[in-house]
Every structure is written in structure tokens, then in C-alpha cells.
CSV table of C-alpha atoms and ligand atoms in Angstrom, one decimal:
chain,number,residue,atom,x,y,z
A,1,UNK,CA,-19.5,-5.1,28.1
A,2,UNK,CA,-17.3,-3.9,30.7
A,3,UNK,CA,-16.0,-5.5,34.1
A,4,UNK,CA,-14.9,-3.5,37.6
A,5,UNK,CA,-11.5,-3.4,38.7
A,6,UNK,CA,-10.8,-1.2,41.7
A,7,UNK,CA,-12.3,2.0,40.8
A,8,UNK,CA,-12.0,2.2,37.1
A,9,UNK,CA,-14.4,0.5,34.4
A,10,UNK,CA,-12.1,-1.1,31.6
A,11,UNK,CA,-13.4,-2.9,28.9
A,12,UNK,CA,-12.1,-6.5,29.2
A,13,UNK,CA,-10.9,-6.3,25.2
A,14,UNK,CA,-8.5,-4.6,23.5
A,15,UNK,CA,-9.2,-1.3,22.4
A,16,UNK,CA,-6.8,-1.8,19.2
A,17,UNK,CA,-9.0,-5.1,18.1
A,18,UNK,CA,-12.5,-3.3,18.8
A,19,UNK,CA,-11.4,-0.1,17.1
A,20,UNK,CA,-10.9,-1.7,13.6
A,21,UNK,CA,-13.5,-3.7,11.3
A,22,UNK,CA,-13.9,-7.2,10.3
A,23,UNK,CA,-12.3,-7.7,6.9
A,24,UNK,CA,-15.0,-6.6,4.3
A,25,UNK,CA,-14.4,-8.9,2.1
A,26,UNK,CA,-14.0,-12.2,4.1
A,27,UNK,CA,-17.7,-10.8,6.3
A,28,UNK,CA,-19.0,-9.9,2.6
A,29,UNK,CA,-18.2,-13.4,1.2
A,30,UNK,CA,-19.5,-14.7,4.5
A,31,UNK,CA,-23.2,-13.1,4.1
A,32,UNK,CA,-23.1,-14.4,0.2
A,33,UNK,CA,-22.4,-18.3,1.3
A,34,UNK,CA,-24.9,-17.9,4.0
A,35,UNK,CA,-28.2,-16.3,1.9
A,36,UNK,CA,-26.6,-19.2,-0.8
A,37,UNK,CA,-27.5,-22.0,1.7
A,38,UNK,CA,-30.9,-20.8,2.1
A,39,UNK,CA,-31.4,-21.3,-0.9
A,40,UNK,CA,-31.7,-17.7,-2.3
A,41,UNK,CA,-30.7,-17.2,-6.0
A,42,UNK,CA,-27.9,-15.3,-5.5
A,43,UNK,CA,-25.2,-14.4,-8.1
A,44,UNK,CA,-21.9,-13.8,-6.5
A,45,UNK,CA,-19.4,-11.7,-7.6
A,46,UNK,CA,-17.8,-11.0,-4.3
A,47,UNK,CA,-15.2,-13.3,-3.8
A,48,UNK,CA,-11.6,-12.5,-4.1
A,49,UNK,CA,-10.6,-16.3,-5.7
A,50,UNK,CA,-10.4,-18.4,-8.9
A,51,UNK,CA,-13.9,-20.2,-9.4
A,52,UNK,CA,-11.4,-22.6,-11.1
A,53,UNK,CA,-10.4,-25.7,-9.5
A,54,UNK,CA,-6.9,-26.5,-8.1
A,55,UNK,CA,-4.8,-28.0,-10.9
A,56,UNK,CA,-4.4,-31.6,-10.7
A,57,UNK,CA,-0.9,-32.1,-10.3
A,58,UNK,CA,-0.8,-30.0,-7.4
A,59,UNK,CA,-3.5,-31.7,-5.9
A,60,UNK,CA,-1.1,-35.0,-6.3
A,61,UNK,CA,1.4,-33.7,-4.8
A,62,UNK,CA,-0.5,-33.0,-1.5
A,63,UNK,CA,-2.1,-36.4,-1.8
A,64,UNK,CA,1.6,-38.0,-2.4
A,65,UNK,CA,2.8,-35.7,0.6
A,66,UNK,CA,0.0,-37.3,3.5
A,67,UNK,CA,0.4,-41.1,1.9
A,68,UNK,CA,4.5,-40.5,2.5
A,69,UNK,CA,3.9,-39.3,6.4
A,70,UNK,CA,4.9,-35.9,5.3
A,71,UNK,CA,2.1,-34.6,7.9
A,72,UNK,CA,4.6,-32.8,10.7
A,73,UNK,CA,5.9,-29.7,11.9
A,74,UNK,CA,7.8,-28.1,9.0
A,75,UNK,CA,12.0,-27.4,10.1
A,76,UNK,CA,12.8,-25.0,9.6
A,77,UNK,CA,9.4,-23.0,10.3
A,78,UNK,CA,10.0,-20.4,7.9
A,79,UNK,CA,9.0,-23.1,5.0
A,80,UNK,CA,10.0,-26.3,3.5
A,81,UNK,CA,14.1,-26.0,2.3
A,82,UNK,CA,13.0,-27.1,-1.2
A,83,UNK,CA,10.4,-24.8,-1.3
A,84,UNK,CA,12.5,-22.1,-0.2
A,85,UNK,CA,15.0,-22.9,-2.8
A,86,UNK,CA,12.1,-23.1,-5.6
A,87,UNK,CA,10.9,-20.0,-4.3
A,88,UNK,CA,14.3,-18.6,-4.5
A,89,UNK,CA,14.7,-19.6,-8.3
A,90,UNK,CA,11.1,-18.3,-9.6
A,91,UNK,CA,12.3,-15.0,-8.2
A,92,UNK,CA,15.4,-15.1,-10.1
A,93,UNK,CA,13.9,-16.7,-13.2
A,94,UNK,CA,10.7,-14.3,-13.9
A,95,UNK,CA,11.8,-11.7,-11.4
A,96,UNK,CA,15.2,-10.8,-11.9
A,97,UNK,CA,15.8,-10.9,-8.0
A,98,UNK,CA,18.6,-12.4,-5.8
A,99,UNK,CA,17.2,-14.3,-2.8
A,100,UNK,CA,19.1,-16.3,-0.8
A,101,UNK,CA,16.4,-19.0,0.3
A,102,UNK,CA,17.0,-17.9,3.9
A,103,UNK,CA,15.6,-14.5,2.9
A,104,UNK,CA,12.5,-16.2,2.2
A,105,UNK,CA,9.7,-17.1,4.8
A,106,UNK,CA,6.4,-19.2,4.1
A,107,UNK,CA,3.5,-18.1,5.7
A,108,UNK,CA,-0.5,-18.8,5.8
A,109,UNK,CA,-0.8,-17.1,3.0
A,110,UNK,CA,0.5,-13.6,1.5
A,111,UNK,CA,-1.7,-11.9,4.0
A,112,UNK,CA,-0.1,-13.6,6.9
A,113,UNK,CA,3.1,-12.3,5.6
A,114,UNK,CA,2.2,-8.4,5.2
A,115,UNK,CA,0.4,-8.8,8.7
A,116,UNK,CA,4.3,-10.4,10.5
A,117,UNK,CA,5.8,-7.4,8.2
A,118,UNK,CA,3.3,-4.6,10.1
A,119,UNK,CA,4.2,-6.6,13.6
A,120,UNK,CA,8.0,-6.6,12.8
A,121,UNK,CA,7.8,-2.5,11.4
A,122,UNK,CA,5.7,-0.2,13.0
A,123,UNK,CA,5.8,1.2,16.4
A,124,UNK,CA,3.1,2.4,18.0
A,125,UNK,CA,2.1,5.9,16.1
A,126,UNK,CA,4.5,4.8,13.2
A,127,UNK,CA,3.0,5.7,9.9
A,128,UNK,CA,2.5,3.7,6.9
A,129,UNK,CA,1.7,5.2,3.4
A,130,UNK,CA,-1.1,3.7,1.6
A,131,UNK,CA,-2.2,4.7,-1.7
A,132,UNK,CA,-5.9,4.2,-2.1
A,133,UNK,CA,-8.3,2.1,-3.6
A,134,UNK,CA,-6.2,-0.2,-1.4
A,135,UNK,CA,-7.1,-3.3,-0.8
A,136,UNK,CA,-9.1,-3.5,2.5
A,137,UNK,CA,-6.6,-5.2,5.0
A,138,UNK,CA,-4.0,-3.1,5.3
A,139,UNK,CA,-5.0,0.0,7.0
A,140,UNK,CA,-6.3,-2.2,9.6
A,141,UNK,CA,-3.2,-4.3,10.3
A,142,UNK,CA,-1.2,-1.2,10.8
A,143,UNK,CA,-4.3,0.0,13.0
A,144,UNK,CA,-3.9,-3.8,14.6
A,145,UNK,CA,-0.4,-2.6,15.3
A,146,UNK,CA,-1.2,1.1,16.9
A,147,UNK,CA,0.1,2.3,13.5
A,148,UNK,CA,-1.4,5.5,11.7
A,149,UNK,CA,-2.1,4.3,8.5
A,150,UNK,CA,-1.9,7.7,6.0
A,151,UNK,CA,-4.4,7.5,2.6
A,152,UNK,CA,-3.4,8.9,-0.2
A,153,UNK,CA,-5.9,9.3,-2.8
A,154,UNK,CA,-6.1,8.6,-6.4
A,155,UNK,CA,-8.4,8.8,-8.7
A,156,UNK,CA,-9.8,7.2,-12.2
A,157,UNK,CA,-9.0,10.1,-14.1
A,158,UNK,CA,-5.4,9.9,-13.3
A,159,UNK,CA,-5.3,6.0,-13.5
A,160,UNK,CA,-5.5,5.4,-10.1
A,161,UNK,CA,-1.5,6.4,-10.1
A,162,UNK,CA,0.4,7.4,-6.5
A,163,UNK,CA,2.6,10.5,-8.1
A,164,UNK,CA,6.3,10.9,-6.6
A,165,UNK,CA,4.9,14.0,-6.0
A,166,UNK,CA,2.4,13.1,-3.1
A,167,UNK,CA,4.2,10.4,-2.1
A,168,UNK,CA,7.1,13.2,-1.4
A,169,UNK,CA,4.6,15.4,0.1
A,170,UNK,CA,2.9,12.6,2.9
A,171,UNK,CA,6.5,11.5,3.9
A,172,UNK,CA,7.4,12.4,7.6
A,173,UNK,CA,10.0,11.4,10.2
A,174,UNK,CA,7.2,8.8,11.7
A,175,UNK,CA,6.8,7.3,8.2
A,176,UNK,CA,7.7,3.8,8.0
A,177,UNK,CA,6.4,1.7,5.7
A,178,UNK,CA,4.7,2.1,1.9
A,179,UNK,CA,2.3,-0.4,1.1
A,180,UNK,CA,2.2,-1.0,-2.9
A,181,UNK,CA,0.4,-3.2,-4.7
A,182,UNK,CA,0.5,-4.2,-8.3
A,183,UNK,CA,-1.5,-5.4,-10.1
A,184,UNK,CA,-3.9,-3.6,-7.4
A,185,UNK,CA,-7.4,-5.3,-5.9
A,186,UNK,CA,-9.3,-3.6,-6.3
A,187,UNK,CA,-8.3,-1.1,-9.5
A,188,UNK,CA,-6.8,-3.5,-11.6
A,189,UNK,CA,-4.0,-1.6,-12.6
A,190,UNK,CA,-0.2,-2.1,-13.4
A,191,UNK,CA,2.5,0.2,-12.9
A,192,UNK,CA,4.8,0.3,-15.3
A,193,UNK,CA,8.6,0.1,-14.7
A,194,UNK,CA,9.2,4.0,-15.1
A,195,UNK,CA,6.7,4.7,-12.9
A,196,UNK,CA,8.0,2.5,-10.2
A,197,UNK,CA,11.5,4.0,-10.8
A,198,UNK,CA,9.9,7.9,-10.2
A,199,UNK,CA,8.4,6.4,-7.0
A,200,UNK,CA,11.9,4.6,-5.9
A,201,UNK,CA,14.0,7.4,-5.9
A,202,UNK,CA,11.6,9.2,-3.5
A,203,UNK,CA,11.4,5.7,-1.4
A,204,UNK,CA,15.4,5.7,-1.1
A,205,UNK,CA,16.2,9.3,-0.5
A,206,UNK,CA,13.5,8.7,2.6
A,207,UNK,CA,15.1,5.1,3.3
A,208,UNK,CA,11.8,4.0,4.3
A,209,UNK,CA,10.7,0.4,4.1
A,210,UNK,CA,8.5,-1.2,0.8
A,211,UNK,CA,5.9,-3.5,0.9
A,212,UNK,CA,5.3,-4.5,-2.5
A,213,UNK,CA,1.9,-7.3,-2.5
A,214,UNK,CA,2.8,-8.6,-6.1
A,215,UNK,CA,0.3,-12.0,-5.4
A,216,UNK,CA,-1.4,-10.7,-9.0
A,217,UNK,CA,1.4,-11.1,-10.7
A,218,UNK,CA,0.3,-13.9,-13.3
A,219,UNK,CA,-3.1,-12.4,-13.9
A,220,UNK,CA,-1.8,-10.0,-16.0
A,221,UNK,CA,-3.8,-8.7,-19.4
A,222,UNK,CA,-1.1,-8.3,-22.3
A,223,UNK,CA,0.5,-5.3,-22.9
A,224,UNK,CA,0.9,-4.8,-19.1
A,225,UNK,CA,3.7,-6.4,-17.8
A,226,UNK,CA,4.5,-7.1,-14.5
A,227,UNK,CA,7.7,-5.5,-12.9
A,228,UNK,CA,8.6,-5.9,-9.0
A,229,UNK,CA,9.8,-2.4,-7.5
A,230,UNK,CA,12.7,-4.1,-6.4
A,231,UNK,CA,13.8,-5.2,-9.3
A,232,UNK,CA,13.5,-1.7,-10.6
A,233,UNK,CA,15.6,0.1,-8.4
A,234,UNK,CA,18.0,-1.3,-5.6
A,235,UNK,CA,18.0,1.6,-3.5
A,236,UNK,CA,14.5,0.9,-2.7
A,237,UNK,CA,14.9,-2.9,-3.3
A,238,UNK,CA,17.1,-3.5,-0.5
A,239,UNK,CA,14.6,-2.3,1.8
A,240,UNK,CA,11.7,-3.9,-0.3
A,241,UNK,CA,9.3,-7.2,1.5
A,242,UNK,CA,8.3,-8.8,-1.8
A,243,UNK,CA,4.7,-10.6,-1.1
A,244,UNK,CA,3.5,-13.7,-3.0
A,245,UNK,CA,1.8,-16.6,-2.9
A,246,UNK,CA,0.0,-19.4,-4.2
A,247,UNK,CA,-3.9,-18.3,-3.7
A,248,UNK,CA,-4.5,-16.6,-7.0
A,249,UNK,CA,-2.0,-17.4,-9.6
A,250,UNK,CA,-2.6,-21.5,-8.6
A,251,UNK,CA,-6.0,-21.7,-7.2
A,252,UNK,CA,-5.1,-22.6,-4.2
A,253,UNK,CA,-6.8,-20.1,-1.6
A,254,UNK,CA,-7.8,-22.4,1.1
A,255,UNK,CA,-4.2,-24.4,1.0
A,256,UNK,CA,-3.3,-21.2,2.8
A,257,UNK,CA,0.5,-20.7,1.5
A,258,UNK,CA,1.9,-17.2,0.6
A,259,UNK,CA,5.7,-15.8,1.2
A,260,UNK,CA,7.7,-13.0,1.8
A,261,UNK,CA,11.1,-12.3,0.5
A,262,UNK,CA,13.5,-9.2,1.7
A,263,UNK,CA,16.5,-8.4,3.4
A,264,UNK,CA,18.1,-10.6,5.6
A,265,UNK,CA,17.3,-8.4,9.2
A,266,UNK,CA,13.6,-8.0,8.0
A,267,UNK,CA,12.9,-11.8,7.5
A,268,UNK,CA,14.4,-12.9,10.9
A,269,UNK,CA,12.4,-10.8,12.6
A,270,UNK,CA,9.4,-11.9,10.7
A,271,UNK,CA,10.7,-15.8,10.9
A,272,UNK,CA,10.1,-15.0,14.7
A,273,UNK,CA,7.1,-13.7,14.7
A,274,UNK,CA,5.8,-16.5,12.7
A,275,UNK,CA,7.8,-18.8,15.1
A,276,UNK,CA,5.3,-17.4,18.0
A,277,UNK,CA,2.0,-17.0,15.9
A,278,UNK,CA,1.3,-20.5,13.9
A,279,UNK,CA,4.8,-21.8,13.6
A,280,UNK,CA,4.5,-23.0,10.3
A,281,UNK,CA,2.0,-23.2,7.5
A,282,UNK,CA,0.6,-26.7,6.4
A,283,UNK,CA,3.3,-28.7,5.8
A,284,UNK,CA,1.0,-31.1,3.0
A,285,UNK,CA,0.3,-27.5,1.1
A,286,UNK,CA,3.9,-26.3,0.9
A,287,UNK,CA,4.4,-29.8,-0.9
A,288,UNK,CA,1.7,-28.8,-3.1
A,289,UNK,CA,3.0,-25.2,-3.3
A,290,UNK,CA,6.3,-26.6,-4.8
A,291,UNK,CA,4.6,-28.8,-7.5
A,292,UNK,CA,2.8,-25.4,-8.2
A,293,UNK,CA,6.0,-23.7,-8.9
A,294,UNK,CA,8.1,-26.8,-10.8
A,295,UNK,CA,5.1,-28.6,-12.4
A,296,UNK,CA,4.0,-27.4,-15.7
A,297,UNK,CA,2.6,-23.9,-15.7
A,298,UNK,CA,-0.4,-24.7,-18.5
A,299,UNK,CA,-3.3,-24.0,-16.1
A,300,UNK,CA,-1.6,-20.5,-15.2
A,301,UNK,CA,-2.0,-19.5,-18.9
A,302,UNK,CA,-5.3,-20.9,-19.3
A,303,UNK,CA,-7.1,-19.3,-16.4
A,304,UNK,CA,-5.3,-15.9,-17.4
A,305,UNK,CA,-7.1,-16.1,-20.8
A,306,UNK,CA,-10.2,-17.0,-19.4
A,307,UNK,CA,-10.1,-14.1,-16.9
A,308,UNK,CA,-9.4,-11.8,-20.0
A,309,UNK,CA,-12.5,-12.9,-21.4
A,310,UNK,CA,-14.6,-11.8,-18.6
A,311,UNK,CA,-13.2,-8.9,-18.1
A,312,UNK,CA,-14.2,-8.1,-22.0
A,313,UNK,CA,-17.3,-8.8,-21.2
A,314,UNK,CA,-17.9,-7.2,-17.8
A,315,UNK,CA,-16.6,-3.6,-18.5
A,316,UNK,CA,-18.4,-3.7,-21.7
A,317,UNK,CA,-21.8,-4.4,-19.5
A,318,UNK,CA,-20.8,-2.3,-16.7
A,319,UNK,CA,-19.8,0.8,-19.8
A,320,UNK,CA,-23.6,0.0,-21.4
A,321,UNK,CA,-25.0,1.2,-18.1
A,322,UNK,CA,-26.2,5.1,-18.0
A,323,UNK,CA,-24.1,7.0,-15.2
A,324,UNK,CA,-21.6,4.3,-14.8
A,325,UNK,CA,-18.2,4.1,-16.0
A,326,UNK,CA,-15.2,1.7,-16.1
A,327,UNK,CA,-11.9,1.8,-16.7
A,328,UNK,CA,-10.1,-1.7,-18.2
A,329,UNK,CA,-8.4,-3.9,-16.1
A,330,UNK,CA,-5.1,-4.5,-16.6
A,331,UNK,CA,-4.5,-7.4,-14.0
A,332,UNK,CA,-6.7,-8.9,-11.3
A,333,UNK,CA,-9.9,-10.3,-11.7
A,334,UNK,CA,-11.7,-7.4,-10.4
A,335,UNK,CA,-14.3,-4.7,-12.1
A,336,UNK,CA,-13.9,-1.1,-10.5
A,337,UNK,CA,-16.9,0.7,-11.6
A,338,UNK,CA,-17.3,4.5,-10.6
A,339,UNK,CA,-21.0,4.4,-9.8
A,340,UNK,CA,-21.6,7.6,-8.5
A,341,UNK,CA,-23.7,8.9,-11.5
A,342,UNK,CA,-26.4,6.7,-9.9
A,343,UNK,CA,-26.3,8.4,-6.3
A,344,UNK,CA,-29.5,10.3,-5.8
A,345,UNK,CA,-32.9,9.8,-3.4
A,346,UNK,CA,-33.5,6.0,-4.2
A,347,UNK,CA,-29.5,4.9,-3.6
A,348,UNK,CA,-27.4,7.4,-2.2
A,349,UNK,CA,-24.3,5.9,-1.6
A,350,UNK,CA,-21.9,2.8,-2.2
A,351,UNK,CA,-23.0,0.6,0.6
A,352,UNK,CA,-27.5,1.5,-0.6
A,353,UNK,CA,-26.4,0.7,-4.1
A,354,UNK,CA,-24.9,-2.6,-3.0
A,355,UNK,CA,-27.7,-3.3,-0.7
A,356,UNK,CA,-30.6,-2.3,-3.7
A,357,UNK,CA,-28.4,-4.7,-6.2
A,358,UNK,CA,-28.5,-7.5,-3.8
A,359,UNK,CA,-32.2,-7.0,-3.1
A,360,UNK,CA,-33.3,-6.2,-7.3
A,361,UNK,CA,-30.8,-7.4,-8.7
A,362,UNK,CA,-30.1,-10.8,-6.4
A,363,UNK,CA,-26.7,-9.8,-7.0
A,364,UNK,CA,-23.7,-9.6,-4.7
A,365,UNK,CA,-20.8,-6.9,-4.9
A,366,UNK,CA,-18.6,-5.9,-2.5
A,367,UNK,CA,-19.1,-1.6,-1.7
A,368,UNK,CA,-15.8,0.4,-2.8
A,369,UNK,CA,-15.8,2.6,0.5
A,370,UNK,CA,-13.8,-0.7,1.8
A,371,UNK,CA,-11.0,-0.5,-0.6
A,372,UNK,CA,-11.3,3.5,0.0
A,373,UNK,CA,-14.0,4.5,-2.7
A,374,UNK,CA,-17.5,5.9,-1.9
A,375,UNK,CA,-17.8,6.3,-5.5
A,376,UNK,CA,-17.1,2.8,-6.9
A,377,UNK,CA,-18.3,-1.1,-6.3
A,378,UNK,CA,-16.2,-3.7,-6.8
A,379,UNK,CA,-17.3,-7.2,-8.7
A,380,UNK,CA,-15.0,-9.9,-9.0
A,381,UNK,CA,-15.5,-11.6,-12.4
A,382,UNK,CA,-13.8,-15.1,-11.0
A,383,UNK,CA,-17.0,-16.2,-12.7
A,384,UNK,CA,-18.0,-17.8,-15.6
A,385,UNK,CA,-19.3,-16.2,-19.2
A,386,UNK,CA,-22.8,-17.3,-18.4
A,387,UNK,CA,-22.5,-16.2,-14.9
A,388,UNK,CA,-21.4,-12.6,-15.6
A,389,UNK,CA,-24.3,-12.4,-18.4
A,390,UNK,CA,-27.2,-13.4,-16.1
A,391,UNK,CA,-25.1,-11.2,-13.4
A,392,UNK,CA,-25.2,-8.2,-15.6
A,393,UNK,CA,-28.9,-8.9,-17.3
A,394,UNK,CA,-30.1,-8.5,-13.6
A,395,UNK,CA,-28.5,-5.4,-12.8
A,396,UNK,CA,-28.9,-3.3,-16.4
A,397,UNK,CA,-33.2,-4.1,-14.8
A,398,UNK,CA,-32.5,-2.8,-11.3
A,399,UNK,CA,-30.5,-0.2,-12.5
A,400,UNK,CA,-33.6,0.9,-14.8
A,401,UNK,CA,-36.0,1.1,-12.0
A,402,UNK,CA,-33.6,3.6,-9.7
B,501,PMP,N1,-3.1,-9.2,-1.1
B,501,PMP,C1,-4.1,-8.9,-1.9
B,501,PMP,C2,-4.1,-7.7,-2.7
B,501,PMP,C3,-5.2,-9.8,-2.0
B,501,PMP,O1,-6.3,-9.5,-2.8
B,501,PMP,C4,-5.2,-11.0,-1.2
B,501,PMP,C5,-6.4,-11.9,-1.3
B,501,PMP,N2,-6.9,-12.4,-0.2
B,501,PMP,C6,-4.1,-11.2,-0.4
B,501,PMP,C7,-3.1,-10.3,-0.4
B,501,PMP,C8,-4.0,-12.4,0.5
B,501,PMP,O2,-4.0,-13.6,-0.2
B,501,PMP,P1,-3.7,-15.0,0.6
B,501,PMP,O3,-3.6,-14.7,2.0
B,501,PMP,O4,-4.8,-15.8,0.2
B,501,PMP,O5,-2.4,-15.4,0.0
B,502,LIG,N1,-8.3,-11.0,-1.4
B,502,LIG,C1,-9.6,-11.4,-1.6
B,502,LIG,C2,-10.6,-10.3,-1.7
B,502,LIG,O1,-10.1,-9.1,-1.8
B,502,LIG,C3,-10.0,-12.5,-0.6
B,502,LIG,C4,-10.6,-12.1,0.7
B,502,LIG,C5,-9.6,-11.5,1.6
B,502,LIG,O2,-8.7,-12.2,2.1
B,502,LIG,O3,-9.7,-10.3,1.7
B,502,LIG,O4,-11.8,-10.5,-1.8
């Protein structure tokens, strides 16, 4: 489509909004809830949430928070005070980090907060670092932004690890940003405290700005332990965004609440953007949100060790199959299969071999070219024992007949 002005054909849209993709994972979800409703029998292991319920107290406190009136405009926008202050204290508690609450901004969720980072950071043909598998959203925010986002590969066979090696290599006067993510969607994997030390000496000497998405941080398979890179080393800390939220760790993906925390300069400029975008996030969930973070913490622990379960079982399956292989998860609820030892005439790539599972195998899976991968799929095992069996029974057939 395209309208006359003058004597020049624009296009009436943006050029930055038509040149990047719908989110692969929100349109794959999408196309699983809509062949659901017509009634095809369709297992799903797509979605990037719990399958577990929100936990009842939480659900209280939002209930307690609308019969109370507590249904406004949040003041401050940049989140609730106590929630701030509760947000402040987690970080200190399990963290080891010192946040003043005002260095701490609530936002619709942890991918509102990256996305207000991107809009606050990156000038036009700024560069932002992003090891890959990444998780699909972030080279297109940057691109949202008229940022360049730069891929760094890594492979299975060196544990999906950014070296301080390449990240030294890829860093150039228009860098701005590293994105890091840990546990990563869609790998799975931790880094450990060392290795975020290697990789913040080379973030420091560069003074160049961190995104660290630690929203996995309580699905976590023991004996990986979660470490924030700004715990690890101040140099880089002090120019670290922490991302959080609720969505994962609580089960609360559609309350929409997520946060940022980060040096004082950084999160005003965020708090305005915010202040200009949605003002505030729902005021009855960041009641909710602070239940989640003072209220008992049971649920947490169960859902962790049911998610370990499943990922037993799934890599196990996934292993069983000829020319597939599998590395363990070590956070996440995500399997990162390398599939590529099924490529050939029938399937010849990521996106046929998700297409032939959903057809064969009336199973859905999300195609790793997304997250950066031709060579892997990525199923999200946020679903039960049972599920996962039947899921798995399904493809070990279809993957026979290729
Ligand atoms: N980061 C990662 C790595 C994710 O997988 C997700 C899931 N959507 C998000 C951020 C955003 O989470 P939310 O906006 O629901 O807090
Ligand atoms: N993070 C989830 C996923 O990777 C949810 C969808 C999204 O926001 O991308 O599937």
C-alpha cells in the first residue's frame, strides 16, 4: 500500500515497524490457540509460560486490592512505593544488590522494561551485542529503535557460552548495549559466576551498558546457581539494567508485571519513557506482584521440581531419537534440540520440520531460526508428565516415517 504526496510515493508506515517480524513466539502461540479452538488435537509445547495456575494467595491479594478501591493510576508511575521497596529488598536478600527503590521501575512486564532500556540507549545505528540462541525479541527492539543489532554465535559444542574473547573482538565505538540472559530461553543454560567475571572485565574496560534479563532466575535445576552479572563485578554492575518480573517464577504472565533495576540516570530516563507509553502497569497486579514477593515462597519450589521432572523426561525422549541430540537444561523450561541430523529431501530445514511435526505429529514447537538456530527446535515442557509422553510418543512415529 502506498499513498501520493507531491511527486514522491511513500509508504504511509514506518519503514522501522514493517522491516522487523511479529514476535515468533507470541504469532506461534497465536496459530496453536487458534487450530486448538477448532477443535484439532493439538499438543502444545510452544508456549513460553507455567501451565501452572497462579498461586492462591496472590490471587487474594488482587481480589483484596479491587474490593479496597485500589483500581487507579499508580503514583508514582514507576510502581507501587511498597512494591518498590519489596523489590528493593529481594534484590538485596537473594541478590546481593543495593537498590535504592527509586532505581527501580515497574513495567508491563520484563519485556516492557528491556524494550524502554532499547528506547532510552540506542541511537539510530547504535549497536547492541547479542549472543545467540537469543531469545527472539531483542534484535528486533533494537531494530524497533534503528539499532544494528550484532549476533554473536555460539554453539552446543561449546555450551552455548559468549567467550571474552568474541565479545572483545565484536566491540566497536558504535557498540552500546550487551544483551545477556541467564538462565537463557531458549538454551537453558547458566553461566556461572567466573564466567560472568571473564565477560565483565571486557564489559568495563569498554564501559558499555548491560542488559542482564535474569526473569529465569527461580527455575533453576540444582547444581546451577543463579548469579546476577552485577553482583559479580561492579565495574560492569554500575552500568548493568537488571530485568525481572513476575511472569515465570509466579505464574503470572498475563498480570503483566516485570521491573528493571540500574543506575540512577538509566531508570529516569526509562521512568519517562514509561511515563509517555502506558504510564503505569496494572495497579491490582502490582498488589498481587507484592504478595508474590512477601507471601510464602512454597509454590516457587514446587513448580521448580516439577519442571525438573519434565525436563528428565523430555531430553531423555528427545536423546532416544536417531539424529537428534540434546544438551540438559540447566534453567528454563525449554528443550533445545539440535535437529539437524534429520535435514534431508522430506524436511530440510527448521521451519519444514516444525511444519511436518505439526502435520504427523499434531504437535507444536516453536522453529530455532527465531531464537538464531537453523539447526535446533525449541519445545517448552510447561506441560504435564502425561502431556510430554503423548507429545513425544507422536513425534518418535513421525520422525520414523522421514
Ligand atoms: N525475557 C525472556 C528471556 C523471556 O522468555 C520472556 C518471556 N516472555 C520475557 C523476557 C518477557 O516476560 P514478561 O514480559 O512476561 O515479563
Ligand atoms: N517468553 C515467552 C516465549 O519465549 C513468551 C512469549 C514472548 O513474550 O515471547 O515463548
Amino acid at each position: 500500500m502506498s499513498i501520493q504526496t507531491m511527486n514522491r510515493t511513500v509508504s504511509p508506515f514506518s519503514s522501522r515497524v514493517l522491516d522487523v517480524d511479529e514476535s515468533l513466539t507470541v504469532a506461534t502461540f497465536a496459530r496453536m490457540g487458534e487450530l486448538k479452538r477448532r477443535g484439532a488435537d493439538l499438543i502444545s509445547l510452544v508456549a513460553g509460560e507455567p501451565d501452572f495456575d497462579t498461586p492462591a494467595n496472590v490471587k487474594k491479594a488482587a481480589i483484596e486490592a479491587i474490593n479496597k478501591g485500589c483500581t487507579k493510576y499508580t503514583a508514582p508511575a514507576s510502581g507501587l512505593p511498597e512494591l518498590r521497596q519489596a523489590i528493593a529488598r529481594k534484590l538485596k536478600r537473594e541478590n546481593n544488590l543495593d537498590y535504592d527503590p527509586s532505581q527501580i521501575v515497574v513495567t508491563c512486564g520484563a519485556k516492557q522494561v528491556i524494550f524502554d532500556a532499547v528506547v532510552a540507549l540506542i541511537n539510530p545505528g547504535d549497536e547492541a551485542i547479542i549472543p545467540s540462541p537469543f531469545w527472539v525479541s531483542y534484535a528486533d527492539q533494537v531494530r524497533l529503535m534503528g539499532g544494528r543489532p550484532v549476533i554473536l554465535k555460539t554453539s552446543g559444542e561449546t555450551g552455548f557460552r559468549l567467550t571474552p574473547r568474541a565479545l572483545a573482538n565484536a566491540i566497536t565505538p558504535r557498540t552500546k548495549i550487551i544483551l545477556l540472559n541467564s538462565p537463557c530461553n531458549p538454551t537453558g543454560e547458566v553461566y556461572t559466576h567466573g564466567e560472568l567475571g571473564a565477560l565483565g572485565d571486557v564489559i568495563a574496560d569498554a564501559g558499555i551498558f548491560v542488559i542482564s534479563d535474569e526473569i529465569y532466575e527461580k527455575i533453576i535445576y540444582e547444581p546451577a546457581r543463579h548469579v546476577s552479572i552485577a553482583a559479580v563485578h561492579p565495574g560492569a554492575g554500575c552500568r548493568t539494567l537488571i530485568v525481572n518480573g513476575f511472569s515465570k517464577a509466579y505464574a503470572m504472565t498475563g498480570w503483566r508485571v516485570g521491573y528493571g533495576a540500574g543506575p540512577p540516570e538509566l531508570m529516569r530516563l526509562i521512568a519517562k519513557v514509561q511515563s509517555q507509553e502506558t504510564t503505569n502497569t496494572c495497579t491490582i497486579s502490582q498488589y498481587a506482584a507484592i504478595e508474590a514477593l512477601t507471601g510464602t515462597q512454597e509454590r516457587v519450589e514446587t513448580m521448580r521440581a516439577a519442571f525438573r521432572e519434565r525436563r528428565d523426561l523430555i531430553v531423555a525422549r528427545l536423546n532416544r531419537l536417531p539424529g537428534v541430540t540434546c544438551r540438559l537444561p540447566q534453567g528454563a523450561f525449554y528443550a533445545f534440540p539440535n535437529v539437524s541430523g534429520l535435514y534431508g529431501e522430506r524436511v530440510r530445514n527448521d521451519v519444514e520440520l516444525t511444519d511436518y511435526l505439526l502435520e504427523e505429529a499434531m504437535t507444536g514447537c516453536v522453529p530455532g531460526s527465531g531464537f538464531g538456530s537453523g539447526d535446533h527446535l525449541r519445545f517448552s515442557y510447561a506441560a504435564s508428565l502425561p502431556t510430554i509422553h503423548e507429545a513425544m510418543d507422536r513425534i518418535e512415529d513421525a520422525v520414523s516415517r522421514i
